[in-house]
Amino acid sequence: MINKYVPVITIDGPSASGKGTICKIVSKILGWNILSSGLIYRSFAFFLKKNKIETCVYQNYDLLIKYLNIFIYRGLFFYFLKDSNILNQIYTSEIGNIASRLSVHYLVRKLLLPYHYFFKIPPGLVADGRDMGTVVFPDANIKIFIDSNINIRVKRRMLQLQKNNIYVSFSRLKYVMKDRDNRDCNRFHAPLFCSSDMFAIDSTLLSVEQVIDNVMQYVYKKLY
Ligand code: DC
């Protein structure tokens, strides 16, 4: 299933670091495929919420894996991907938080891992997430880590939410985002961190164009 000769660029970082936007633009410039790996965890979270499965199940490992197997055997990930109505509902902070809580479990990560490789098809892949360069594509040609100051990330997320007519206070959002960052960075399996082979970018004081300039210079230097 894994095509070894397809080049991969990984972009890891915390929520609202801008990695999703950068991933989209880089994949467009290169004409490569894109994987926003959070979507895989979010789809499973959406499935649980849609089926009104109580949040206490997230701690009941056996039951959680039973539901994950149902999700997988029904091919729901690919079904969700095709439905733009569902995609809109998947990109909410509630689903993001559920996804973060589910993704701490080893078997959840292991059973969802093969889905990442469906996206690794010619001419190349740009993948963003938390463990793209460390666990999923450890042999990636280029590994990038994007981070920025928490206050800037909260402001960015607030603006995104406001565009969808969702209004939350700065302090509440900061609390929720810090909680998610802590969980994603401190979990035992596949935590988010900047490994020594990653090109680290602090986007706090940079515009999207400046980040893209940095990334593309690095990409062209490494690839060609
Ligand atoms: O990138 P995102 O906000 O769509 O991700 C939602 C959650 O999914 C994130 O908080 C943790 C989990 N996730 C993960 O554990 N590993 C990834 N590679 C991507 C996302």
XYZ file of C-alpha atoms and ligand atoms in Angstrom:
244
model
C 0.000 0.000 0.000
C 2.878 2.364 0.788
C 4.527 3.799 -2.309
C 8.136 4.360 -1.261
C 9.013 6.496 -4.284
C 6.475 9.218 -3.677
C 8.129 12.260 -2.025
C 6.561 13.517 1.203
C 6.682 16.868 3.016
C 5.402 16.829 6.585
C 4.179 19.913 8.466
C 3.556 19.419 12.170
C 2.466 21.944 14.764
C -0.170 22.870 17.364
C -3.700 24.026 16.571
C -4.042 27.416 14.818
C -0.279 27.560 14.156
C -1.130 28.059 10.478
C 0.089 24.612 9.422
C -3.176 23.781 7.613
C -3.042 26.954 5.502
C 0.661 26.461 4.727
C 0.045 22.809 3.827
C -2.717 23.827 1.383
C -0.599 26.510 -0.334
C 2.537 24.347 -0.561
C 0.554 21.446 -2.051
C -0.952 23.841 -4.614
C 2.445 25.313 -5.591
C 3.957 21.848 -6.065
C 0.806 20.245 -7.499
C 1.020 17.493 -4.875
C -1.686 15.731 -2.867
C -2.700 16.970 0.527
C -3.515 15.237 3.802
C -4.890 17.106 6.804
C -4.487 14.189 9.163
C -6.662 15.773 11.871
C -9.570 14.960 9.554
C -9.065 11.249 10.185
C -9.420 11.669 13.975
C -12.172 14.264 13.577
C -14.217 11.853 11.391
C -14.219 9.224 14.103
C -15.101 11.893 16.695
C -17.984 13.034 14.477
C -19.229 9.448 14.136
C -19.351 9.066 17.944
C -21.126 12.390 18.415
C -23.626 11.701 15.631
C -24.504 8.369 17.198
C -24.925 10.093 20.581
C -22.252 7.957 22.146
C -21.637 9.240 25.666
C -18.319 10.926 26.406
C -17.674 8.392 29.211
C -17.069 5.841 26.426
C -13.829 7.694 25.596
C -12.382 6.236 28.799
C -13.825 2.747 28.197
C -11.137 1.343 25.961
C -12.887 -1.879 24.825
C -16.126 -0.122 23.945
C -14.258 2.666 22.169
C -12.374 0.168 19.999
C -15.658 -1.641 19.258
C -17.106 1.618 17.902
C -13.893 2.328 15.994
C -14.147 -1.070 14.285
C -17.745 -0.311 13.282
C -16.575 3.063 11.905
C -13.797 1.381 9.920
C -15.776 -1.615 8.596
C -18.581 0.610 7.368
C -15.985 2.606 5.385
C -17.290 5.755 7.041
C -14.071 7.755 6.737
C -14.286 7.778 2.932
C -18.016 8.325 3.045
C -17.560 11.403 5.290
C -14.814 12.755 3.038
C -17.171 12.907 0.058
C -19.893 14.849 1.861
C -19.154 18.577 2.076
C -22.048 19.043 4.564
C -20.372 16.613 6.938
C -16.971 18.228 6.369
C -18.387 21.555 7.607
C -19.657 19.918 10.784
C -16.346 18.135 11.356
C -14.325 21.381 11.566
C -15.733 22.675 14.844
C -13.791 23.147 18.097
C -16.043 20.628 19.845
C -15.143 17.901 17.331
C -11.473 18.990 17.514
C -11.493 18.516 21.274
C -13.198 15.120 21.059
C -10.644 14.102 18.391
C -7.831 15.177 20.700
C -9.245 13.098 23.558
C -9.667 10.023 21.345
C -6.251 10.324 19.752
C -4.375 9.660 23.006
C -5.258 5.950 22.743
C -2.696 3.645 21.171
C -5.195 1.366 19.384
C -7.149 4.308 18.002
C -3.922 5.622 16.418
C -2.861 2.166 15.219
C -6.191 1.336 13.564
C -6.407 4.736 11.864
C -2.774 4.710 10.687
C -3.370 2.857 7.353
C -5.766 5.599 6.240
C -2.895 8.076 6.086
C -1.130 6.049 3.408
C -4.053 6.203 0.949
C -3.027 9.824 0.380
C 0.584 9.020 -0.509
C 0.163 8.899 -4.272
C 2.209 10.468 -7.130
C 3.465 13.071 -7.721
C 3.897 13.713 -3.961
C 2.213 14.407 -0.645
C 2.137 17.353 1.747
C 0.768 16.159 5.105
C -0.051 18.207 8.190
C -0.759 17.054 11.732
C 0.897 16.270 15.053
C 2.982 13.173 14.284
C 3.453 13.308 10.505
C 7.255 13.628 10.619
C 7.823 11.535 13.722
C 5.521 8.497 13.389
C 3.472 8.374 10.189
C 6.125 9.407 7.634
C 9.435 9.094 9.517
C 11.307 8.880 6.160
C 9.728 12.052 4.736
C 12.004 14.034 2.391
C 11.254 17.284 4.201
C 9.971 17.847 7.726
C 8.685 21.202 8.921
C 7.469 22.309 12.341
C 5.356 25.455 12.627
C 4.582 27.116 15.928
C 3.642 30.556 17.171
C 2.839 32.389 20.390
C -0.382 31.165 22.074
C -1.989 34.639 22.127
C -1.498 34.993 18.389
C -2.928 31.540 17.796
C -5.979 32.325 19.921
C -6.542 35.562 17.966
C -6.282 33.686 14.654
C -8.760 31.039 15.805
C -11.138 33.760 17.092
C -11.119 35.396 13.643
C -11.779 32.039 11.952
C -14.718 31.411 14.282
C -16.090 34.940 13.802
C -16.199 34.339 10.059
C -18.644 31.517 10.844
C -20.599 33.787 13.228
C -19.261 32.005 16.304
C -18.233 34.368 19.110
C -16.177 33.202 22.079
C -14.211 35.135 24.700
C -10.438 35.332 24.328
C -9.797 33.861 27.798
C -12.217 30.927 27.342
C -10.744 30.074 23.931
C -7.193 30.371 25.281
C -8.062 27.951 28.091
C -9.576 25.410 25.659
C -6.661 25.673 23.201
C -4.028 25.346 25.926
C -5.831 22.286 27.261
C -5.791 20.673 23.795
C -2.109 21.616 23.228
C -1.176 20.074 26.580
C -2.962 16.861 25.761
C -1.490 16.621 22.234
C 2.057 17.393 23.464
C 2.112 15.290 26.610
C 0.323 12.112 25.561
C 2.340 8.914 25.687
C 1.739 7.793 22.085
C 2.886 9.975 19.174
C 3.063 13.285 21.080
C 3.518 16.545 19.205
C 7.115 17.773 19.332
C 9.734 19.317 17.110
C 12.305 16.599 16.377
C 15.922 17.421 15.549
C 15.419 16.664 11.820
C 12.627 19.241 11.437
C 12.969 22.749 10.022
C 11.346 24.895 12.729
C 9.487 28.091 11.890
C 8.095 30.516 14.463
C 5.242 32.248 12.652
C 4.401 34.680 15.493
C 5.637 37.778 13.664
C 5.354 36.460 10.101
C 2.640 36.854 7.486
C 1.396 33.791 5.590
C 3.439 34.980 2.566
C 6.605 35.192 4.677
C 6.090 31.683 6.065
C 5.502 30.365 2.537
C 8.712 32.081 1.359
C 10.697 30.414 4.151
C 9.128 27.020 3.528
C 9.515 27.108 -0.273
C 13.168 28.218 -0.091
C 13.859 25.278 2.191
C 11.823 22.884 0.023
C 13.591 23.862 -3.234
C 17.012 23.653 -1.537
C 16.298 20.160 -0.211
C 14.397 18.731 -3.189
C 16.356 19.979 -6.166
O -5.276 19.319 13.250
P -6.673 19.189 13.854
O -7.051 20.360 14.701
O -7.706 18.917 12.799
O -6.609 17.879 14.818
C -7.646 17.537 15.711
C -7.085 16.615 16.781
O -6.755 15.353 16.199
C -5.808 17.078 17.470
O -6.051 17.937 18.566
C -5.161 15.794 17.886
C -5.593 14.792 16.828
N -4.541 14.578 15.830
C -3.549 13.684 16.159
O -3.539 13.143 17.252
N -2.566 13.407 15.264
C -2.540 14.018 14.063
N -1.564 13.718 13.211
C -3.539 14.953 13.720
C -4.533 15.227 14.634
